[in-house]
Coordinates of C-alpha atoms in Angstrom, one line a residue:
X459 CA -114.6 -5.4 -4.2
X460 CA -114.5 -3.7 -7.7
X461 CA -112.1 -0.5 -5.7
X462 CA -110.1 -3.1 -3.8
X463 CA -109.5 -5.1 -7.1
X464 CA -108.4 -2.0 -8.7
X465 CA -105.9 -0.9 -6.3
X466 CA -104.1 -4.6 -6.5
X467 CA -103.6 -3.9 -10.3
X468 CA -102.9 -0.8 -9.4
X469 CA -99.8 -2.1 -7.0
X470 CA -98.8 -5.5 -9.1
X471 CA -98.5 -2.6 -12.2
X472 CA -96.5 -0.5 -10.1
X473 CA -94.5 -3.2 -9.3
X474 CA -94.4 -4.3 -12.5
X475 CA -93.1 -0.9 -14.3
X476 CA -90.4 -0.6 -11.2
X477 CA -89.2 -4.1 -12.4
X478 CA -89.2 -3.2 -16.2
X479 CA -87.2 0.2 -15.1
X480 CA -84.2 -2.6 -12.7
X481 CA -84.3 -4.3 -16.0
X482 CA -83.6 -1.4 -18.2
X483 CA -81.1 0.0 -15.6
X484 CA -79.0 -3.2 -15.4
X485 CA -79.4 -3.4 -19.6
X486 CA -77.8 0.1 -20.0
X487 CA -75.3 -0.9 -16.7
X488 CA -74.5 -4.1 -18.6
X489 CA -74.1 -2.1 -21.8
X490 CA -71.9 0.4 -20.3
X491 CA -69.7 -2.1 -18.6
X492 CA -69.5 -4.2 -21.6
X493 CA -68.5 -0.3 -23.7
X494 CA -66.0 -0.1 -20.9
X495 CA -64.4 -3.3 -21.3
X496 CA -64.6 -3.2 -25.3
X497 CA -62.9 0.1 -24.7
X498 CA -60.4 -1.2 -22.2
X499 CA -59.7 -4.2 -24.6
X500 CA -59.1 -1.8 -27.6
X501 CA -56.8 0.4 -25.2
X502 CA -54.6 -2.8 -24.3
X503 CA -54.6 -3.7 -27.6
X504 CA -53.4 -0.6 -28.9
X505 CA -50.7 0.0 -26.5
X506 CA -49.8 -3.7 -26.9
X507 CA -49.1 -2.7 -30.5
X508 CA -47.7 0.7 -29.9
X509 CA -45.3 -1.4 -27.2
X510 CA -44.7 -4.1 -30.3
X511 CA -43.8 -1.3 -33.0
X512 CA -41.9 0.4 -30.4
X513 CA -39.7 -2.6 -30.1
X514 CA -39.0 -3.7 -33.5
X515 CA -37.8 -0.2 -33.8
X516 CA -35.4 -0.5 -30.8
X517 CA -34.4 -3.8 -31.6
X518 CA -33.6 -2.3 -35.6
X519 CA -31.7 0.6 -34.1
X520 CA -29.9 -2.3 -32.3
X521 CA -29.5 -4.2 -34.9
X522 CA -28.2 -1.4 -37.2
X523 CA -25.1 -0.3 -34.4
X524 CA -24.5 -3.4 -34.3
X525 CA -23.6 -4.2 -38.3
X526 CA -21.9 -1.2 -38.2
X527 CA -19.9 -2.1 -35.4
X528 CA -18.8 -4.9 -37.5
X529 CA -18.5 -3.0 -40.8
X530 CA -16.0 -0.6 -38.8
X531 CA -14.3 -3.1 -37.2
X532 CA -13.5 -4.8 -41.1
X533 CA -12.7 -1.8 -42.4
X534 CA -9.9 -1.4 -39.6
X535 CA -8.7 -4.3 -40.6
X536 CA -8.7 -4.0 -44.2
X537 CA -7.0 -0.8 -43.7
X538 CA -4.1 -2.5 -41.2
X539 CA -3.8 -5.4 -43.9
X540 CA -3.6 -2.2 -46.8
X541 CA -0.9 -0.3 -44.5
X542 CA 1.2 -3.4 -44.3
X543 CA 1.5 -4.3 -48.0
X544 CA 2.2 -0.5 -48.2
X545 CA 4.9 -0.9 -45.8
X546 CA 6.1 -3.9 -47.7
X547 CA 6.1 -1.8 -51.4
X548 CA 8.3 1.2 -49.8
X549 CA 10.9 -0.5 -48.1
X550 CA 13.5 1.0 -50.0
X551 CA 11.5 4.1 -50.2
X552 CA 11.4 4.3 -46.2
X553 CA 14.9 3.5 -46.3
X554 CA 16.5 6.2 -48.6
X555 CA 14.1 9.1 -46.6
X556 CA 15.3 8.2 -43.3
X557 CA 18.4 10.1 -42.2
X558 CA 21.9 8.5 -43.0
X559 CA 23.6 6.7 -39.7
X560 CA 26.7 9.0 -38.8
X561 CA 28.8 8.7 -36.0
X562 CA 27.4 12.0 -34.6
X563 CA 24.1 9.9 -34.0
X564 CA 26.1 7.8 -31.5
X565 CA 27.0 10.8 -29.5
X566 CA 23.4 12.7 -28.5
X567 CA 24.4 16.1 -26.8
X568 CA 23.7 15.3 -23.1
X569 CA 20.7 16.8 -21.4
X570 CA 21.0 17.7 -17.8
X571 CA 18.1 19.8 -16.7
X572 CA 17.9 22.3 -14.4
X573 CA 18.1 22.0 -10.9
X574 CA 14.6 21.6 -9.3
X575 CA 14.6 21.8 -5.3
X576 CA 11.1 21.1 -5.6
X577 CA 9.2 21.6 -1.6
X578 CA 12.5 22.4 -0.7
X579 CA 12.5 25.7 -2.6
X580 CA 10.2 27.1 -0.6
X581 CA 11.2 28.7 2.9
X582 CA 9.1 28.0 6.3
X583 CA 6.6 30.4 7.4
X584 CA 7.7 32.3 10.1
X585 CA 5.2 32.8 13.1
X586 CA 3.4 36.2 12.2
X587 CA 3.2 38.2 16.3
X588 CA 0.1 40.1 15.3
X589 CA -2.1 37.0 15.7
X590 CA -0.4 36.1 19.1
X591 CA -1.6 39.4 20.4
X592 CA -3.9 39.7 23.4
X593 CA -6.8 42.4 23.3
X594 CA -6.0 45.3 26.0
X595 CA -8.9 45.3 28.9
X596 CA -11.1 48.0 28.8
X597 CA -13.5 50.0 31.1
X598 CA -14.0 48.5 34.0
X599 CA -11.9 45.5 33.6
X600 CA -9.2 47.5 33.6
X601 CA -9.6 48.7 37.1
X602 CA -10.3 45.3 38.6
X603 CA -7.3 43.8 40.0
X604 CA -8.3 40.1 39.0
X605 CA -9.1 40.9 35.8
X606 CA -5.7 42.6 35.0
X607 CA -4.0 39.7 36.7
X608 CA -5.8 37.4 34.1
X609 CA -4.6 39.2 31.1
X610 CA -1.5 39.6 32.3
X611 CA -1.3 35.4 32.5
X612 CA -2.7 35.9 29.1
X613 CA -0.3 37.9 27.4
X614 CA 3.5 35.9 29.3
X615 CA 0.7 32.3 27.4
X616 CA 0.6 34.3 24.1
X617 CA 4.3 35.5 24.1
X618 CA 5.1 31.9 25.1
X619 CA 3.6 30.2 22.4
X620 CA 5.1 32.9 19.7
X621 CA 8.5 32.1 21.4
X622 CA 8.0 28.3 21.0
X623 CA 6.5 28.6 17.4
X624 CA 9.1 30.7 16.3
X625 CA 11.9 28.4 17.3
X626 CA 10.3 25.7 15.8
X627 CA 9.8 27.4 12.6
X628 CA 13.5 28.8 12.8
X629 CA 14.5 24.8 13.5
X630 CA 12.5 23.9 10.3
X631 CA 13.8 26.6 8.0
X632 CA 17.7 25.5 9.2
X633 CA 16.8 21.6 8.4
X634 CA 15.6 22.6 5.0
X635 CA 18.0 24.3 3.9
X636 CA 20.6 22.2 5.1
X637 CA 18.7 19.2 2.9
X638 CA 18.3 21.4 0.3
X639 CA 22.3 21.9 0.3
X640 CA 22.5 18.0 0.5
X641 CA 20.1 17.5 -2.8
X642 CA 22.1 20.7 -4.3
X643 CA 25.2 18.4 -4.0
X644 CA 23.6 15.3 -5.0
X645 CA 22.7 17.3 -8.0
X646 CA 25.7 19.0 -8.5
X647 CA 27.7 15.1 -8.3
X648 CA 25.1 13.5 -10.6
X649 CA 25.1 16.2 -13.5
X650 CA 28.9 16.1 -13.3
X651 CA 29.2 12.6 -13.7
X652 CA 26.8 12.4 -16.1
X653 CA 29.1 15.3 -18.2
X654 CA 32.2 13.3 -17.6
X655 CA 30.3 10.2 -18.8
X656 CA 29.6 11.2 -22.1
X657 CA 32.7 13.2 -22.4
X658 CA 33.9 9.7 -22.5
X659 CA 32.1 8.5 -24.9
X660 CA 32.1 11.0 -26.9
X661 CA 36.0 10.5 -26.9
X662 CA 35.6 6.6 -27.5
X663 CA 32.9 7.5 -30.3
X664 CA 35.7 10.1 -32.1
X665 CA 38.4 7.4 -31.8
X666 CA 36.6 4.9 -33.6
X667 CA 35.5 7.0 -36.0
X668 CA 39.1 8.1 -36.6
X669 CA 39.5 4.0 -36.6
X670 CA 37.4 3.6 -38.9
X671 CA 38.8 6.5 -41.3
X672 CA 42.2 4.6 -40.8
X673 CA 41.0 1.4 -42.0
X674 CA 40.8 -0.7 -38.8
X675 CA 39.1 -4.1 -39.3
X676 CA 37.4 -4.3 -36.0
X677 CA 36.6 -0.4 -36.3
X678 CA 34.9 -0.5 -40.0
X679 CA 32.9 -4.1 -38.3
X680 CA 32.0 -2.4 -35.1
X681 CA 30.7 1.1 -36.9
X682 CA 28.7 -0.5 -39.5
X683 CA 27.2 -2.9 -37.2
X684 CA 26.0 0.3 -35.1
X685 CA 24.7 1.7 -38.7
X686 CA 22.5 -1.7 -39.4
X687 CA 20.9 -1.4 -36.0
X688 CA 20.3 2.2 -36.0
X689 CA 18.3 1.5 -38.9
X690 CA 16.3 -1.2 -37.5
X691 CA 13.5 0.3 -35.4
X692 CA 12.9 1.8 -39.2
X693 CA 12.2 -1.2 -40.9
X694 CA 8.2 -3.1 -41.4
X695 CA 7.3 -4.7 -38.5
X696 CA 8.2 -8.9 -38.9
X697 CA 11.3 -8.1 -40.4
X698 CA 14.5 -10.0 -39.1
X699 CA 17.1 -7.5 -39.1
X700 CA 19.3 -10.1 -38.0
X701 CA 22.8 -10.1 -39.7
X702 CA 26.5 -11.1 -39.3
X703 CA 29.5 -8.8 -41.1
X704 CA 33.4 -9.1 -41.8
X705 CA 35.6 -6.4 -43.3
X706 CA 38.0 -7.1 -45.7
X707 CA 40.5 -4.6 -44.9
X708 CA 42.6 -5.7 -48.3
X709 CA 39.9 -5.5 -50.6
X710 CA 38.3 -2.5 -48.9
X711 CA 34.7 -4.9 -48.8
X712 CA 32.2 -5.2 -46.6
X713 CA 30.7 -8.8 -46.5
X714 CA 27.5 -9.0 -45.0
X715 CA 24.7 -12.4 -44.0
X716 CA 21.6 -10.2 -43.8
X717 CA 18.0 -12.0 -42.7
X718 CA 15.6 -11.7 -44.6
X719 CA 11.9 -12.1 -44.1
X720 CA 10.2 -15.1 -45.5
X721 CA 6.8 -15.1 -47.7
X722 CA 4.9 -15.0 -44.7
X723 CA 5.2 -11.4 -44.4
X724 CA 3.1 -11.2 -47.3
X725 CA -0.7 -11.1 -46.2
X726 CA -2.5 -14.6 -47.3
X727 CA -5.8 -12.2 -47.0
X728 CA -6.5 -9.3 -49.5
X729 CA -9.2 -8.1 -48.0
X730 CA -12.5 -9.0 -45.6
X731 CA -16.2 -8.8 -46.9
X732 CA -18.8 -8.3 -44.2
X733 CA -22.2 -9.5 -45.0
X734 CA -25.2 -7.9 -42.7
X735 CA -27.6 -10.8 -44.1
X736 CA -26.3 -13.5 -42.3
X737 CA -23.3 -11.6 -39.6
X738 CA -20.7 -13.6 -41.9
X739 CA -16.8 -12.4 -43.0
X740 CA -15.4 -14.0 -46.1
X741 CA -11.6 -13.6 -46.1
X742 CA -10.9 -12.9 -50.2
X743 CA -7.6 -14.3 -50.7
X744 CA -4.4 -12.5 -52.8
X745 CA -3.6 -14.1 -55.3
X746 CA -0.6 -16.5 -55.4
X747 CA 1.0 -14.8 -58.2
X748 CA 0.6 -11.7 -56.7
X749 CA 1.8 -13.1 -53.5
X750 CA 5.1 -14.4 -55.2
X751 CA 5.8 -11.3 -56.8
X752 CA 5.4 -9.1 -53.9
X753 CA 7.7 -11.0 -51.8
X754 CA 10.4 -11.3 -54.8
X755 CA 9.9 -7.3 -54.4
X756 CA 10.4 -7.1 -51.4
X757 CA 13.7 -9.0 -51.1
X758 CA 14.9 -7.4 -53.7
X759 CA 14.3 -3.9 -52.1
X760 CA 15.7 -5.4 -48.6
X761 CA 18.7 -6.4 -50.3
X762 CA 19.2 -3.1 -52.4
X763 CA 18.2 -0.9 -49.0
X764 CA 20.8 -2.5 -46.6
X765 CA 23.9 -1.6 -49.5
X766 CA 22.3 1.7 -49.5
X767 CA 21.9 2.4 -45.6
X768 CA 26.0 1.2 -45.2
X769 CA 27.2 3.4 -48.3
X770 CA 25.2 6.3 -46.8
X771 CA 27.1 6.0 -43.4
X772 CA 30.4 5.2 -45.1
X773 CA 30.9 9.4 -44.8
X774 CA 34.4 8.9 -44.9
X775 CA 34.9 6.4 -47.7
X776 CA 36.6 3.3 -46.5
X777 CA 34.5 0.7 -48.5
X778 CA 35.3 0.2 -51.5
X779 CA 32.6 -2.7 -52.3
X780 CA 29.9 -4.2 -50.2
X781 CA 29.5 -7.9 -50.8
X782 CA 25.6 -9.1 -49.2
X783 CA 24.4 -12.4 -48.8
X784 CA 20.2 -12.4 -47.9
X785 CA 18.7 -15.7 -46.5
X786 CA 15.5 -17.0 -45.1
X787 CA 15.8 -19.2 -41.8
X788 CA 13.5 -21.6 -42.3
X789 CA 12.3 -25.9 -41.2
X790 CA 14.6 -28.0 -43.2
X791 CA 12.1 -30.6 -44.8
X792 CA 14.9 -33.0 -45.3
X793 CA 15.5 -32.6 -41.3
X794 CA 13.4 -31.1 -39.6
X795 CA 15.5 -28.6 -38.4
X796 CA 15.9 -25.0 -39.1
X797 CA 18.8 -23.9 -41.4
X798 CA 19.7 -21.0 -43.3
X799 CA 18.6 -20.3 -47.2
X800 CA 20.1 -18.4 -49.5
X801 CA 17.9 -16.5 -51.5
X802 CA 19.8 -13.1 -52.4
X803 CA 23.5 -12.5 -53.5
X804 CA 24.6 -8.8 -54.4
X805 CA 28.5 -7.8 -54.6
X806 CA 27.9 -4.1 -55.6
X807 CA 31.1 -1.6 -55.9
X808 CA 30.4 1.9 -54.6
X809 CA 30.6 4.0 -58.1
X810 CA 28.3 1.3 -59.3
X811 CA 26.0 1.9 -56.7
X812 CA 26.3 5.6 -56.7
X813 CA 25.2 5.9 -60.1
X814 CA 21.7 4.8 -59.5
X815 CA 18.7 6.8 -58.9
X816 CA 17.6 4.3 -56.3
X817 CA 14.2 6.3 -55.7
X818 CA 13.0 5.4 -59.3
X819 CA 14.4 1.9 -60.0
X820 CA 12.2 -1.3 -60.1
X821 CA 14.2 -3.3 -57.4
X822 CA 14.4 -6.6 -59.4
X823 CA 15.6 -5.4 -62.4
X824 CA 17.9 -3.6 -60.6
X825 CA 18.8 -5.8 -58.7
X826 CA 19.7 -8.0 -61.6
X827 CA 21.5 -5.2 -63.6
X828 CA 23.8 -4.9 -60.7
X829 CA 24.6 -8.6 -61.2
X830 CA 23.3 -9.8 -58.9
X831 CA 21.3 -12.9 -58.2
X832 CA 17.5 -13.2 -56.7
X833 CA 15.7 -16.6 -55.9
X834 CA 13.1 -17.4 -59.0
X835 CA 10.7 -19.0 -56.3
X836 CA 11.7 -17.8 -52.9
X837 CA 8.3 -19.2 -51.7
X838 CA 9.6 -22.8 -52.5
X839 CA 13.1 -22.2 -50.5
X840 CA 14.9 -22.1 -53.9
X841 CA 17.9 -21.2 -52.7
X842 CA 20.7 -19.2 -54.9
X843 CA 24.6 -19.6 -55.3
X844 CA 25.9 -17.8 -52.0
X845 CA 28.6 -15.4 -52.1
X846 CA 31.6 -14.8 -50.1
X847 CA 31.0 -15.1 -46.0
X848 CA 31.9 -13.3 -43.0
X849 CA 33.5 -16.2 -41.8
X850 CA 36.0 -16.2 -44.9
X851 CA 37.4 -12.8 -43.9
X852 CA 40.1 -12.3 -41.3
X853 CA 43.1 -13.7 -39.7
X854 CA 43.6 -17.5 -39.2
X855 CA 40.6 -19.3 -37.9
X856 CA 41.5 -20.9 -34.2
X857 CA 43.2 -23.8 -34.3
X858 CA 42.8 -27.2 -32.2
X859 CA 44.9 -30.2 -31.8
X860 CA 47.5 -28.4 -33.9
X861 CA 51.4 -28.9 -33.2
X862 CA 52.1 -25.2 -33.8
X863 CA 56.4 -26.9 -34.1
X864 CA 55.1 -28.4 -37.1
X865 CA 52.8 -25.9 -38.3
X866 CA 54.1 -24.8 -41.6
X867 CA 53.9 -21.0 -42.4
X868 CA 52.4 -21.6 -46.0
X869 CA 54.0 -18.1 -47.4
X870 CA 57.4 -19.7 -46.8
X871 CA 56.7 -22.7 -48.3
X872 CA 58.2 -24.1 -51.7
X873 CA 56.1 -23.7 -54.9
X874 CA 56.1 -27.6 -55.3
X875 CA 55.7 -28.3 -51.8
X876 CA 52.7 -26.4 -51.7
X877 CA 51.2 -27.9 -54.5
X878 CA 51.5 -30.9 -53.5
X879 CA 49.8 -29.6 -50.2
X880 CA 46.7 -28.6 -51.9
X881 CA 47.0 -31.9 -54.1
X882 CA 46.7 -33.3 -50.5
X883 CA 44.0 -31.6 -49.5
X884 CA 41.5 -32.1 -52.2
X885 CA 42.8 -36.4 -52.1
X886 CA 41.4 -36.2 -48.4
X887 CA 38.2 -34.2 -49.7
X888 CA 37.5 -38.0 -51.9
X889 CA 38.4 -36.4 -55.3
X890 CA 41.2 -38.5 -57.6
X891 CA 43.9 -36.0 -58.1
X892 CA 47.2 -35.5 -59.6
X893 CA 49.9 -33.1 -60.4
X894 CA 50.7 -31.2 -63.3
X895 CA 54.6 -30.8 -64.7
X896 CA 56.5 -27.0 -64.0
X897 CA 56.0 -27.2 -67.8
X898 CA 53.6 -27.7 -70.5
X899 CA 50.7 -27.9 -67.8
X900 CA 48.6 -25.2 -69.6
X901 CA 47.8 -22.9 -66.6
X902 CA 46.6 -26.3 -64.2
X903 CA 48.5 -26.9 -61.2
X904 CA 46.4 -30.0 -59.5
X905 CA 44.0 -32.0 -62.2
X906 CA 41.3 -33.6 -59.9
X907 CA 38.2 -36.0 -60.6
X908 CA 35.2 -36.2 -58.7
X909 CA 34.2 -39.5 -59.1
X910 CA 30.5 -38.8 -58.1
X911 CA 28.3 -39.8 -61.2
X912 CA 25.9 -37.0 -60.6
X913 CA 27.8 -34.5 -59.9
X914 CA 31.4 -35.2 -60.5
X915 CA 33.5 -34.2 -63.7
X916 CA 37.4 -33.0 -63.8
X917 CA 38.3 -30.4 -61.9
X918 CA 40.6 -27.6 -62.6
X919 CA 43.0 -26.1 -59.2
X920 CA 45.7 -23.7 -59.4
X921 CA 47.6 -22.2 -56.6
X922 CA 48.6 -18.8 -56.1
X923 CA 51.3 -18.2 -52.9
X924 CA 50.5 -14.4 -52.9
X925 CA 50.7 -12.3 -50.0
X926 CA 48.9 -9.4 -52.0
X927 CA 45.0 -9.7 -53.8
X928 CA 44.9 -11.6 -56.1
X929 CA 43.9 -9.6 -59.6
X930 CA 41.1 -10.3 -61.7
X931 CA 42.8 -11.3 -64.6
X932 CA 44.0 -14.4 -62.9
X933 CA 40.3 -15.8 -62.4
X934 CA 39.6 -15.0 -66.1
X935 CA 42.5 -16.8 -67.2
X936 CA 41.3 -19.6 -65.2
X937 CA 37.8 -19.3 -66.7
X938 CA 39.5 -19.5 -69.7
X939 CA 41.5 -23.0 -68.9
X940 CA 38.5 -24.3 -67.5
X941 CA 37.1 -23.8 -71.0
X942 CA 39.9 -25.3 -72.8
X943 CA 40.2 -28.4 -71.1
X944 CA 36.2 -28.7 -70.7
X945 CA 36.4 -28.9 -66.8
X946 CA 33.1 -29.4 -64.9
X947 CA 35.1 -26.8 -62.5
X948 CA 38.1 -24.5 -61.8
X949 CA 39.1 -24.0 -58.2
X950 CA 41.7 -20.9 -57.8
X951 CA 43.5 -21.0 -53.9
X952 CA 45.2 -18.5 -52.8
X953 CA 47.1 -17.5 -49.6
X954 CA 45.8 -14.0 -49.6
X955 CA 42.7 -12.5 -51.0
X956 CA 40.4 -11.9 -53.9
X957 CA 39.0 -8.2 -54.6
X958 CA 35.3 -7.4 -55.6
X959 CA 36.2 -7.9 -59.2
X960 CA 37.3 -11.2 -59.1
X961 CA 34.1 -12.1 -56.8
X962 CA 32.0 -10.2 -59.4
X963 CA 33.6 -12.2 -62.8
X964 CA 33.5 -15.9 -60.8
X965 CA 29.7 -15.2 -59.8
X966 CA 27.4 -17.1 -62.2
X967 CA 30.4 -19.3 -63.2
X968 CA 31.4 -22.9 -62.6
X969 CA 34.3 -21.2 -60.3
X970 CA 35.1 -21.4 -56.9
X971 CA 37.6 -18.8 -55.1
X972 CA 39.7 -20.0 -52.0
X973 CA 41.6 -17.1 -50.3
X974 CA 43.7 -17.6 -47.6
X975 CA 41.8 -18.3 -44.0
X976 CA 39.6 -20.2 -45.9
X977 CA 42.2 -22.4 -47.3
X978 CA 43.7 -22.8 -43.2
X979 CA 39.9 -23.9 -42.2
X980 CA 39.8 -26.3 -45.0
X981 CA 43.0 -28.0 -43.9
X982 CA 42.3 -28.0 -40.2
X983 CA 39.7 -30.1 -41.4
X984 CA 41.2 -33.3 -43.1
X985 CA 43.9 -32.8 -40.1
X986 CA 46.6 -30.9 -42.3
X987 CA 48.3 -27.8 -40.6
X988 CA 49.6 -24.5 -42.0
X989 CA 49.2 -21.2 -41.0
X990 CA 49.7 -17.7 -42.8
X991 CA 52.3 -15.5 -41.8
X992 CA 54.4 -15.3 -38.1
X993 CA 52.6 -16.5 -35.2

């Protein structure tokens, strides 16, 4: 009993330490599962990090081309906004470096090219024989009778073909070339027309030119007009460059409505601030002093640059004067509408003008020195005195409703009679008028009153029937009668014309100067007739 007692502990022992080694085992299995996992968990984390890091980087690098995306972008525009108000300050600069119009420019040499026969130039390919050519039969073949029977067919199919390839080919080459003869012609009709073409206008080009050098109204208009929009591709972009012209062919002057281009061409915006903080602009505004200024400048240089660009193309001298007129079109606040402003009046003489050193003058003051007159606040539409107009220049104005039998030729007429006309005249314009005595009338002809209490005062008229321009001195003796009899006004008419001194002494004065289709218009309009010279 002892022995088999002692073999049972024996076996529950055994079976003992075999459990304590399972336990052990499945400790150290647990323990190296749980390692595993800690290490899994550790490796997940760190590439969940590594994946975190490598993001924020990306999305920085993003972030970064992206601001400086925008940075560029407000620096282009900084730079167009810098360009333009460059632009704006060199207007007379650009102006007086650009070549002078001519009347050359109007007649480019023509350019015909040469002719160019293209797939035509090049001949057919002829059928080359060689690769028509049948091999001979050799050994044997060439003893058998069937076998020289079948080359035989062979060579009358090869000589065939070659036959028919070659009149095809011939047939090709003889249709080219007649269509190349056809395209030579073509050619030859075109470039000759082309030649004869601007032969012509080469020929009408000279004849105005020699027009113009004779003094032709509608030459001088027509040349000058060509100058001004030959120059126009050169000006800022914005700009008008709308205008309307007149020549006076008595006075030698060219009188000239030029557009010019309202504050808005002035940039609001001085420049644009990018902040990367918060992906914001911030427009920095110029200021409006600044902005006033500039424009002031650059009418000034508008007005100065379009009496330079006509006296540069005047190469044969037939203006004596240029007399310019620059406005603004612009919404009438009184009625809605848009209407012309003047903001600019110049009336410069050509040995005036050529005494300046225009590429080192401050426009305004020059501008002023030449006399002539610049808005103080062209922003505000202050509009200046205008000059003389196209529309004054020329022949009679057309008439309507007008009994040409009772027309009166006002050169013909009788000193009193006119006077009396123009006495006439001003009654049916609302002003209280009378007539002065042959003698003792102290240089008046017509005393009239303009009974408005704003705006009304006496009003001094005299009449000159003249068929020749009227001199200077007469509009400073008229100044002068105005002074003496303390007139609100004087008012000189005149059937002819007034030269660029007598424009230049009445500017800034309380005068007004009628010439002679002016003084037709203003009777056609109170329905009184007269007409200057035969009809």
């Amino acid at each position: 009993m002892a022995r088999r007692s002692s073999g049972l502990a024996s076996v529950v022992a055994e079976i003992q330490r075999h459990q304590q080694r399972q336990r052990r085992q499945q400790a150290a299995a647990q323990r190296s599962a749980a390692a595993a996992q800690r290490q899994q968990a550790q490796a997940r984390e760190q590439a969940y990090r590594a994946a975190q890091r490598e993001a924020a980087r990306g999305q920085k690098a993003a972030l970064v081309a992206y601001q400086q995306s925008r940075e560029a972008e407000v620096a282009t525009r900084n730079s167009g906004i810098e360009a333009l108000v460059h632009d704006l300050r060199s207007v007379l600069k650009t102006g007086l470096t650009a070549p002078a119009f001519s009347w050359q420019l109007m007649c480019p040499p023509i350019q015909i090219p040469p002719f160019d026969p293209g797939h035509l130039g090049r001949p057919i390919a002829m059928p080359d024989g060689r690769y028509y050519q049948v091999p001979p039969l050799s050994g044997l073949q060439a003893l058998s009778p069937g076998a020289k029977r079948q080359h035989e067919a062979q060579v009358a199919e090869a000589r065939a073909r070659f036959e028919y390839d070659w009149q095809q080919a011939q047939a090709a080459e003889a249709d080219r070339w007649r269509r190349l003869s056809e395209y030579h012609q073509q050619f030859t009709t075109w470039a000759a027309e082309e030649q004869r073409r601007s032969a012509a206008r080469d020929a009408e080009v000279h004849a105005l030119w020699c027009q113009v050098g004779a003094g032709d109204g509608e030459a001088v208009r027509q040349y000058f007009s060509a100058a001004l929009l030959h120059t126009a591709s050169t000006w800022p972009v914005g700009f008008p460059c709308q205008f309307a012209l007149a020549y006076d062919t008595t006075a030698r002057q060219l009188v000239i409505n030029w557009e010019l281009p309202s504050v808005d061409i002035v940039p609001e915006t001085a420049r644009i601030r990018y902040f990367k903080t918060d992906d914001r602009e911030s427009e920095i505004s110029r200021p409006p002093t600044e902005r006033r200024n500039l424009h002031r400048e650059v009418l000034a240089q508008s007005g100065l640059r379009v009496v330079a660009d006509l006296f540069r193309a005047d190469d044969q001298g037939v203006l004596q004067s240029i007399a310019l007129n620059g406005y603004v079109t612009a919404l009438s606040p009184a009625t809605g509408n848009e209407s012309e402003t003047f903001l600019l009046t110049l009336t410069c003489r050509r040995d005036q003008f050529n005494a300046l050193a225009l590429d080192r003058v401050e426009a305004v003051s020059c501008l002023h020195g030449l006399h002539g007159q610049l808005s103080g606040r062209p922003d505000r539409l202050e509009a200046v005195r205008q000059g003389r107009q196209p529309d004054s220049v020329g022949g009679t104005l057309a008439e309507s409703g007008t009994d040409h039998e009772e027309d009166t030729d006002l050169f013909d007429m009788d000193p009193i009679e006119f006077e009396e006309l123009l006495a006439e005249l001003f009654r049916r314009r609302g002003l209280q008028v009378t007539t002065t005595k042959r003698s003792g009338d102290q240089g008046v002809d017509v005393l009239a009153i303009d009974p408005d209490p704003v705006t009304g005062g006496q009003i001094v008229i005299q009449a000159k029937r003249y068929r020749n321009t009227v001199s200077p001195d007469a509009v400073r003796d008229l100044w002068g009668t105005v002074d003496h009899h303390g007139a609100a006004k004087g008012i000189l008419v005149t059937t002819a014309g007034f030269g660029p001194g007598s424009h230049e002494f009445a500017r800034d004065k309380r005068l007004t100067l009628i010439d002679g289709p002016q003084l037709v218009e203003l009777l056609q309009e109170v329905g009184l007739s007269g007409h200057l010279g035969p009809r």
